Amino acid sequence: MTYRADPARYDTMPYRHCGRSGLKLPLLSLGLWQNFGAARDYAGALELLGYAFDRGITHFDLANNYGPPPGAAEELLGLVMARDLKPHRDELVISTKAGYPMWPGPYGMFGSKKSLLASLDQSLRRMGLDYVDIFYSHRFDPHTPLEETMGALAQAVRQGKALYVGISSYPEQQTRDAHRVLAEMGVPITLHQPSYSVINRWIEEDRTIDACGELGIGVIAFSPLSQGVLSGKYAASASRAGTRGENPAGTLRASHVEPRVLAAVEKLDTIARKRGQSLVQLALAWVLRRSEMTSALIGVRNVDQLKENLGVIANLTLSAEEVAAIDEATRDGRMEMYPTEKGWLR
Ligand SMILES: NC(=O)c1ccc[n+]([C@@H]2O[C@H](COP(=O)([O-])OP(=O)(O)OC[C@H]3O[C@@H](n4cnc5c(N)ncnc54)[C@H](OP(=O)(O)O)[C@@H]3O)[C@@H](O)[C@H]2O)c1
């Protein structure tokens, strides 16, 4: 079956600028972290990516290590690009990252120039692309001079292998330092990619989001549904079969679904119902309420989830009373994710 893009694909999706850059992203972007590994067949991948693109989702986010196994998501995206989406390359913003463990030995992770530039070349080969739109340092590296890590990003731009650069999970001070170092090299940071959700507010607590606003850096929030916790699927009585939480060794940890977190999720559900919206839609509207926020970076297992998430566009506005009620509902139900749990130091 040949994919034909929907001519109405730009009719409903709003787009926002990344900070002070000229690049715009859709309100919802699609990440390929967990649902595009070797277990996903071509037809399933095309169904999801094609549906997303048909609804105006022009941004697909990857990293060298997405899969499993690591590299599999980039390979699958490469196949979809080659067979079906190639005519639309200029309509797409494709990002990748380097920093987490990818290959054995001292150069397969963190932020040295050696590691970042070799990884970008590997990513381009896997995806069959000449360039990525955005190349990120996936995490701050405390053992490499920031000048070296940022210099590698700047070099990727000068080589034409990346159009824009970004940083991911950098706390406030490191964000300011990275901005200064890159500005001296004549390269702006276009995007910061931190975790952020109604129950994970570290970028507000350490003021990273304020720094981004002040410095003109766009923000794209990853795990805006806290890996699915904000769908309500982890209620005590519910089965975990077929969910991300099914695997006890997976990325959704027991601490993410403690009873106090689930109690907050239940209260949020009541607020969402009053608005005539689903819980995931409320969670996405909340993330998108701030002017610094360019896009919410979601992950979906299937088209039904994506359809529901796209429904947020119909009701994005939250009143001051609703925001206050949401704060109250989540006061004792916050969870820790990167970098507060120090994942960026391992
Ligand atoms: N920079 C970084 O360090 C970093 C880290 C993590 C992620 N990311 C990026 O952010 C992207 C999104 O992360 P994420 O996958 O954790 O985001 P998320 O949107 O918070 O969680 C996605 C999961 O939520 C569940 N879900 C989504 N929509 C749903 C719906 N309508 N109803 C019920 N459940 C729903 C699904 O869980 P089930 O699969 O259980 O059904 C889905 O797999 C990644 O793909 C990646 O691109 C970046």
Short mmCIF file of C-alpha atoms and ligand atoms in Angstrom, two decimals:
data_model
loop_
_atom_site.label_atom_id
_atom_site.label_comp_id
_atom_site.label_asym_id
_atom_site.label_seq_id
_atom_site.Cartn_x
_atom_site.Cartn_y
_atom_site.Cartn_z
CA MET A 1 0.00 0.00 0.00
CA THR A 2 1.39 3.39 -0.94
CA TYR A 3 1.06 6.19 1.59
CA ARG A 4 -0.66 9.33 0.38
CA ALA A 5 -0.53 12.32 2.70
CA ASP A 6 -3.86 13.91 3.63
CA PRO A 7 -4.25 17.24 1.78
CA ALA A 8 -5.96 18.62 4.92
CA ARG A 9 -2.98 17.86 7.15
CA TYR A 10 -2.30 21.50 8.06
CA ASP A 11 -5.90 22.49 8.75
CA THR A 12 -6.17 21.93 12.50
CA MET A 13 -2.73 21.78 14.15
CA PRO A 14 -1.43 25.00 15.75
CA TYR A 15 2.34 25.65 15.50
CA ARG A 16 4.56 27.62 17.88
CA HIS A 17 8.03 29.11 17.44
CA CYS A 18 10.94 27.52 19.30
CA GLY A 19 11.88 30.44 21.52
CA ARG A 20 13.24 33.30 19.43
CA SER A 21 14.17 31.05 16.47
CA GLY A 22 12.37 30.89 13.16
CA LEU A 23 11.64 27.18 13.60
CA LYS A 24 8.05 26.27 14.41
CA LEU A 25 6.88 22.99 15.91
CA PRO A 26 3.39 21.50 16.21
CA LEU A 27 1.75 21.66 19.65
CA LEU A 28 2.11 17.88 19.80
CA SER A 29 5.29 16.18 18.61
CA LEU A 30 5.79 12.43 18.40
CA GLY A 31 8.69 10.63 20.10
CA LEU A 32 9.95 7.22 19.01
CA TRP A 33 11.57 6.21 22.31
CA GLN A 34 9.69 3.04 23.30
CA ASN A 35 7.13 2.14 20.68
CA PHE A 36 9.31 1.88 17.56
CA GLY A 37 11.76 -0.87 18.45
CA ALA A 38 12.40 -4.14 16.65
CA ALA A 39 9.00 -5.45 17.84
CA ARG A 40 7.12 -2.88 15.71
CA ASP A 41 6.49 -4.03 12.14
CA TYR A 42 6.69 -1.73 9.13
CA ALA A 43 2.92 -1.50 8.60
CA GLY A 44 2.36 -0.55 12.23
CA ALA A 45 5.09 2.11 12.11
CA LEU A 46 3.73 3.62 8.92
CA GLU A 47 0.20 3.61 10.30
CA LEU A 48 1.29 5.62 13.34
CA LEU A 49 3.70 7.99 11.63
CA GLY A 50 1.34 8.49 8.68
CA TYR A 51 -1.61 9.21 10.96
CA ALA A 52 0.49 11.70 12.93
CA PHE A 53 1.72 13.47 9.81
CA ASP A 54 -1.83 13.56 8.39
CA ARG A 55 -2.89 15.50 11.51
CA GLY A 56 -0.08 18.06 11.25
CA ILE A 57 2.48 16.39 13.54
CA THR A 58 5.55 17.42 11.59
CA HIS A 59 8.10 16.65 14.29
CA PHE A 60 9.47 13.17 15.05
CA ASP A 61 11.96 12.91 17.91
CA LEU A 62 14.61 10.20 18.15
CA ALA A 63 17.89 9.40 19.86
CA ASN A 64 20.76 7.07 18.99
CA ASN A 65 19.66 4.59 21.69
CA TYR A 66 15.89 4.40 21.06
CA GLY A 67 14.59 0.90 20.42
CA PRO A 68 14.97 -1.68 21.80
CA PRO A 69 17.53 -2.64 20.77
CA PRO A 70 19.42 0.69 20.65
CA GLY A 71 19.40 2.07 17.09
CA ALA A 72 16.24 0.17 16.07
CA ALA A 73 13.97 3.23 16.13
CA GLU A 74 16.29 5.19 13.85
CA GLU A 75 16.49 2.23 11.48
CA LEU A 76 12.71 1.91 11.36
CA LEU A 77 12.26 5.63 10.78
CA GLY A 78 14.87 5.37 8.03
CA LEU A 79 12.82 2.66 6.33
CA VAL A 80 9.61 4.69 6.56
CA MET A 81 11.39 7.73 5.19
CA ALA A 82 12.89 5.77 2.30
CA ARG A 83 9.70 3.96 1.30
CA ASP A 84 6.90 6.40 2.09
CA LEU A 85 7.80 9.77 3.60
CA LYS A 86 10.74 10.82 1.44
CA PRO A 87 8.66 13.23 -0.68
CA HIS A 88 7.81 15.00 2.59
CA ARG A 89 11.35 15.38 4.01
CA ASP A 90 11.18 19.18 3.87
CA GLU A 91 7.87 19.15 5.75
CA LEU A 92 9.42 17.21 8.64
CA VAL A 93 11.58 18.13 11.61
CA ILE A 94 13.59 15.10 12.64
CA SER A 95 15.75 15.22 15.74
CA THR A 96 18.27 12.89 17.32
CA LYS A 97 20.53 12.91 20.37
CA ALA A 98 23.69 11.43 21.84
CA GLY A 99 24.79 11.08 25.45
CA TYR A 100 23.38 7.87 26.93
CA PRO A 101 25.17 4.51 26.51
CA MET A 102 25.19 3.45 22.85
CA TRP A 103 28.28 1.38 22.09
CA PRO A 104 30.92 -0.28 24.30
CA GLY A 105 33.98 1.52 25.57
CA PRO A 106 34.69 5.06 26.72
CA TYR A 107 33.41 6.82 23.56
CA GLY A 108 29.93 5.29 23.39
CA MET A 109 28.25 7.73 25.80
CA PHE A 110 28.36 11.12 27.56
CA GLY A 111 29.47 14.34 25.90
CA SER A 112 32.95 14.23 24.38
CA LYS A 113 33.42 15.55 20.85
CA LYS A 114 34.58 12.08 19.84
CA SER A 115 31.37 10.50 21.10
CA LEU A 116 28.87 13.09 19.87
CA LEU A 117 30.14 13.43 16.31
CA ALA A 118 30.65 9.68 15.78
CA SER A 119 27.15 9.08 17.11
CA LEU A 120 25.61 11.67 14.80
CA ASP A 121 27.27 10.02 11.79
CA GLN A 122 25.87 6.65 12.89
CA SER A 123 22.39 8.14 13.36
CA LEU A 124 22.43 9.69 9.90
CA ARG A 125 23.43 6.34 8.38
CA ARG A 126 20.69 4.47 10.26
CA MET A 127 18.05 6.97 9.17
CA GLY A 128 19.42 7.32 5.65
CA LEU A 129 19.35 11.12 6.02
CA ASP A 130 21.84 13.80 4.91
CA TYR A 131 21.09 15.94 7.95
CA VAL A 132 18.92 16.07 11.06
CA ASP A 133 16.93 19.16 11.86
CA ILE A 134 17.91 19.18 15.52
CA PHE A 135 20.89 17.51 17.22
CA TYR A 136 20.86 17.36 21.02
CA SER A 137 23.30 16.74 23.80
CA HIS A 138 21.09 14.15 25.52
CA ARG A 139 22.35 14.93 29.03
CA PHE A 140 24.81 17.19 30.78
CA ASP A 141 28.23 15.55 31.15
CA PRO A 142 29.98 16.65 34.35
CA HIS A 143 33.26 15.04 33.22
CA THR A 144 33.71 16.87 29.90
CA PRO A 145 34.33 20.62 29.52
CA LEU A 146 31.11 22.24 28.40
CA GLU A 147 33.10 24.02 25.68
CA GLU A 148 33.89 20.62 24.16
CA THR A 149 30.30 19.30 24.22
CA MET A 150 28.88 22.56 22.88
CA GLY A 151 31.73 22.78 20.37
CA ALA A 152 30.68 19.37 19.00
CA LEU A 153 27.11 20.63 18.53
CA ALA A 154 28.38 23.76 16.78
CA GLN A 155 30.61 21.64 14.55
CA ALA A 156 27.63 19.47 13.54
CA VAL A 157 25.89 22.66 12.36
CA ARG A 158 28.96 23.91 10.50
CA GLN A 159 29.27 20.52 8.78
CA GLY A 160 25.67 20.76 7.65
CA LYS A 161 24.78 17.59 9.53
CA ALA A 162 22.36 19.44 11.83
CA LEU A 163 20.35 22.60 11.21
CA TYR A 164 19.69 23.44 14.88
CA VAL A 165 21.04 22.29 18.22
CA GLY A 166 19.44 21.46 21.55
CA ILE A 167 20.16 20.32 25.07
CA SER A 168 18.17 17.81 27.08
CA SER A 169 17.65 17.58 30.85
CA TYR A 170 20.23 20.32 31.56
CA PRO A 171 19.41 22.04 34.89
CA GLU A 172 19.15 25.83 35.08
CA GLN A 173 22.78 26.79 35.64
CA GLN A 174 24.06 24.33 33.00
CA THR A 175 21.44 25.68 30.59
CA ARG A 176 22.69 29.24 31.10
CA ASP A 177 26.32 28.13 30.72
CA ALA A 178 25.57 26.13 27.55
CA HIS A 179 23.74 29.11 26.06
CA ARG A 180 26.69 31.43 26.78
CA VAL A 181 29.30 29.02 25.39
CA LEU A 182 27.33 28.35 22.21
CA ALA A 183 26.50 32.04 21.72
CA GLU A 184 30.25 32.75 21.71
CA MET A 185 30.50 30.25 18.85
CA GLY A 186 27.69 31.99 16.99
CA VAL A 187 25.23 29.12 17.40
CA PRO A 188 22.01 29.63 19.37
CA ILE A 189 20.38 26.84 21.37
CA THR A 190 17.05 26.36 19.67
CA LEU A 191 15.44 23.90 22.07
CA HIS A 192 15.67 22.52 25.56
CA GLN A 193 14.09 19.08 26.03
CA PRO A 194 13.33 18.40 29.70
CA SER A 195 10.83 16.06 31.33
CA TYR A 196 7.77 18.01 32.50
CA SER A 197 4.24 17.17 33.51
CA VAL A 198 1.58 18.25 35.95
CA ILE A 199 3.12 15.84 38.48
CA ASN A 200 6.79 16.44 37.51
CA ARG A 201 7.61 20.14 37.78
CA TRP A 202 11.37 20.23 38.25
CA ILE A 203 11.89 22.82 35.49
CA GLU A 204 9.64 25.21 37.38
CA GLU A 205 11.22 24.42 40.73
CA ASP A 206 14.81 25.03 39.56
CA ARG A 207 13.69 27.81 37.17
CA THR A 208 15.10 26.15 34.04
CA ILE A 209 11.93 27.13 32.19
CA ASP A 210 12.34 30.77 33.23
CA ALA A 211 15.94 30.71 32.00
CA CYS A 212 14.77 29.33 28.65
CA GLY A 213 12.16 32.08 28.32
CA GLU A 214 14.71 34.75 29.18
CA LEU A 215 17.37 33.37 26.80
CA GLY A 216 14.97 32.78 23.90
CA ILE A 217 15.31 28.99 23.98
CA GLY A 218 12.21 26.97 23.07
CA VAL A 219 11.06 24.17 25.38
CA ILE A 220 9.72 20.79 24.29
CA ALA A 221 8.43 18.72 27.21
CA PHE A 222 9.17 15.02 27.16
CA SER A 223 6.97 12.48 28.98
CA PRO A 224 4.13 15.02 29.40
CA LEU A 225 1.91 12.11 30.47
CA SER A 226 4.61 10.86 32.86
CA GLN A 227 4.98 7.74 30.71
CA GLY A 228 1.25 7.00 30.79
CA VAL A 229 0.65 7.49 34.52
CA LEU A 230 -1.51 10.49 33.58
CA SER A 231 -3.89 8.30 31.62
CA GLY A 232 -5.19 6.75 34.84
CA LYS A 233 -4.25 3.25 33.64
CA TYR A 234 -2.28 2.49 36.81
CA ALA A 235 -5.22 2.71 39.23
CA ALA A 236 -4.85 0.05 41.93
CA SER A 237 -7.57 -2.17 40.49
CA ALA A 238 -6.37 -2.02 36.86
CA SER A 239 -4.38 -4.66 35.00
CA ARG A 240 -0.93 -3.67 33.74
CA ALA A 241 -1.01 -6.14 30.86
CA GLY A 242 0.15 -4.51 27.63
CA THR A 243 1.32 -1.30 29.32
CA ARG A 244 4.76 0.18 29.83
CA GLY A 245 4.42 -0.59 33.54
CA GLU A 246 4.10 -4.30 32.83
CA ASN A 247 7.89 -4.74 32.84
CA PRO A 248 9.21 -4.25 36.38
CA ALA A 249 12.72 -3.63 34.98
CA GLY A 250 11.42 -0.99 32.55
CA THR A 251 11.60 2.80 32.68
CA LEU A 252 8.37 3.20 34.63
CA ARG A 253 9.50 2.64 38.19
CA ALA A 254 7.52 1.72 41.31
CA SER A 255 8.21 5.21 42.69
CA HIS A 256 6.35 6.70 39.70
CA VAL A 257 3.14 4.91 40.70
CA GLU A 258 3.13 5.25 44.47
CA PRO A 259 -0.37 5.44 46.03
CA ARG A 260 0.03 9.20 46.72
CA VAL A 261 0.77 9.79 43.00
CA LEU A 262 -2.21 7.69 41.96
CA ALA A 263 -4.44 9.58 44.42
CA ALA A 264 -3.44 12.84 42.71
CA VAL A 265 -4.16 11.32 39.30
CA GLU A 266 -7.67 10.37 40.46
CA LYS A 267 -8.34 13.95 41.58
CA LEU A 268 -7.09 15.26 38.23
CA ASP A 269 -9.49 12.92 36.49
CA THR A 270 -12.41 14.56 38.32
CA ILE A 271 -11.23 18.01 37.19
CA ALA A 272 -10.85 16.78 33.60
CA ARG A 273 -14.38 15.36 33.56
CA LYS A 274 -15.81 18.69 34.74
CA ARG A 275 -14.12 20.30 31.71
CA GLY A 276 -15.59 17.68 29.38
CA GLN A 277 -12.06 16.51 28.59
CA SER A 278 -10.19 13.28 29.19
CA LEU A 279 -7.42 13.06 31.78
CA VAL A 280 -4.64 12.87 29.15
CA GLN A 281 -6.09 15.91 27.40
CA LEU A 282 -6.12 17.88 30.66
CA ALA A 283 -2.51 16.83 31.33
CA LEU A 284 -1.42 18.00 27.87
CA ALA A 285 -3.35 21.29 28.11
CA TRP A 286 -1.61 21.96 31.43
CA VAL A 287 1.87 21.40 29.94
CA LEU A 288 1.07 23.64 26.97
CA ARG A 289 -0.37 26.48 29.09
CA ARG A 290 3.01 28.25 29.50
CA SER A 291 4.21 30.63 26.83
CA GLU A 292 7.77 29.21 26.95
CA MET A 293 6.43 25.78 25.95
CA THR A 294 6.81 25.10 22.24
CA SER A 295 5.49 21.54 22.07
CA ALA A 296 4.47 18.54 24.15
CA LEU A 297 6.49 15.49 23.10
CA ILE A 298 4.25 12.47 23.43
CA GLY A 299 4.81 8.76 22.90
CA VAL A 300 1.95 6.56 21.75
CA ARG A 301 1.54 2.83 21.43
CA ASN A 302 -1.31 2.99 18.89
CA VAL A 303 -3.48 5.26 16.77
CA ASP A 304 -6.33 5.30 19.31
CA GLN A 305 -4.03 6.86 21.90
CA LEU A 306 -2.83 9.41 19.37
CA LYS A 307 -6.41 10.32 18.40
CA GLU A 308 -7.31 10.92 22.02
CA ASN A 309 -4.21 13.03 22.64
CA LEU A 310 -4.87 15.16 19.55
CA GLY A 311 -8.25 15.99 21.11
CA VAL A 312 -6.46 18.41 23.44
CA ILE A 313 -6.40 20.96 20.63
CA ALA A 314 -10.15 21.51 21.06
CA ASN A 315 -9.76 22.73 24.64
CA LEU A 316 -6.40 24.23 25.58
CA THR A 317 -7.46 27.05 27.86
CA LEU A 318 -7.33 26.63 31.63
CA SER A 319 -8.90 29.19 33.95
CA ALA A 320 -6.98 30.51 36.98
CA GLU A 321 -9.45 28.59 39.18
CA GLU A 322 -8.75 25.35 37.31
CA VAL A 323 -4.97 25.86 37.57
CA ALA A 324 -5.34 26.43 41.32
CA ALA A 325 -7.51 23.30 41.67
CA ILE A 326 -4.90 21.29 39.72
CA ASP A 327 -2.12 22.58 42.00
CA GLU A 328 -4.12 21.57 45.05
CA ALA A 329 -4.95 18.12 43.60
CA THR A 330 -1.28 17.34 42.86
CA ARG A 331 0.35 18.92 45.92
CA ASP A 332 1.22 15.56 47.53
CA GLY A 333 1.38 13.54 44.33
CA ARG A 334 4.54 14.66 42.56
CA MET A 335 7.04 12.20 41.07
CA GLU A 336 10.76 12.41 40.47
CA MET A 337 12.17 11.99 36.98
CA TYR A 338 15.36 13.12 35.26
CA PRO A 339 17.45 14.98 36.25
CA THR A 340 16.24 15.19 39.83
CA GLU A 341 16.78 11.46 40.23
CA LYS A 342 20.31 12.06 38.95
CA GLY A 343 19.92 9.79 35.92
CA TRP A 344 22.14 12.24 34.06
CA LEU A 345 25.10 11.40 36.27
CA ARG A 346 25.11 7.65 35.69
N1 LIG B 1 15.40 13.54 26.30
C1 LIG B 1 15.19 12.49 27.07
O1 LIG B 1 16.01 12.13 27.92
C2 LIG B 1 13.92 11.73 26.89
C3 LIG B 1 13.52 10.77 27.83
C4 LIG B 1 12.29 10.13 27.64
C5 LIG B 1 11.50 10.44 26.53
N2 LIG B 1 11.95 11.36 25.62
C6 LIG B 1 11.17 11.68 24.41
O2 LIG B 1 9.82 11.95 24.77
C7 LIG B 1 8.96 11.07 24.03
C8 LIG B 1 7.73 10.78 24.82
O3 LIG B 1 8.07 10.15 26.05
P1 LIG B 1 7.03 9.16 26.69
O4 LIG B 1 6.76 8.07 25.73
O5 LIG B 1 7.48 8.84 28.06
O6 LIG B 1 5.75 10.15 26.75
P2 LIG B 1 4.33 10.07 27.42
O7 LIG B 1 3.41 10.65 26.39
O8 LIG B 1 4.39 10.69 28.76
O9 LIG B 1 4.03 8.52 27.63
C9 LIG B 1 3.70 7.70 26.54
C10 LIG B 1 2.92 6.51 27.04
O10 LIG B 1 1.72 6.96 27.67
C11 LIG B 1 0.66 6.10 27.34
N3 LIG B 1 -0.34 6.86 26.59
C12 LIG B 1 -0.17 7.85 25.68
N4 LIG B 1 -1.34 8.29 25.25
C13 LIG B 1 -2.29 7.58 25.89
C14 LIG B 1 -3.70 7.58 25.86
N5 LIG B 1 -4.38 8.43 25.08
N6 LIG B 1 -4.36 6.69 26.64
C15 LIG B 1 -3.70 5.83 27.44
N7 LIG B 1 -2.35 5.79 27.52
C16 LIG B 1 -1.66 6.66 26.74
C17 LIG B 1 1.22 4.97 26.52
O11 LIG B 1 1.59 3.98 27.46
P3 LIG B 1 1.51 2.41 27.15
O12 LIG B 1 2.59 2.18 26.17
O13 LIG B 1 1.73 1.80 28.47
O14 LIG B 1 0.14 2.14 26.57
C18 LIG B 1 2.45 5.60 25.90
O15 LIG B 1 3.41 4.67 25.55
C19 LIG B 1 9.84 9.87 23.73
O16 LIG B 1 9.35 9.09 22.64
C20 LIG B 1 11.14 10.55 23.41
O17 LIG B 1 11.10 11.06 22.09
C21 LIG B 1 13.12 12.01 25.80
#
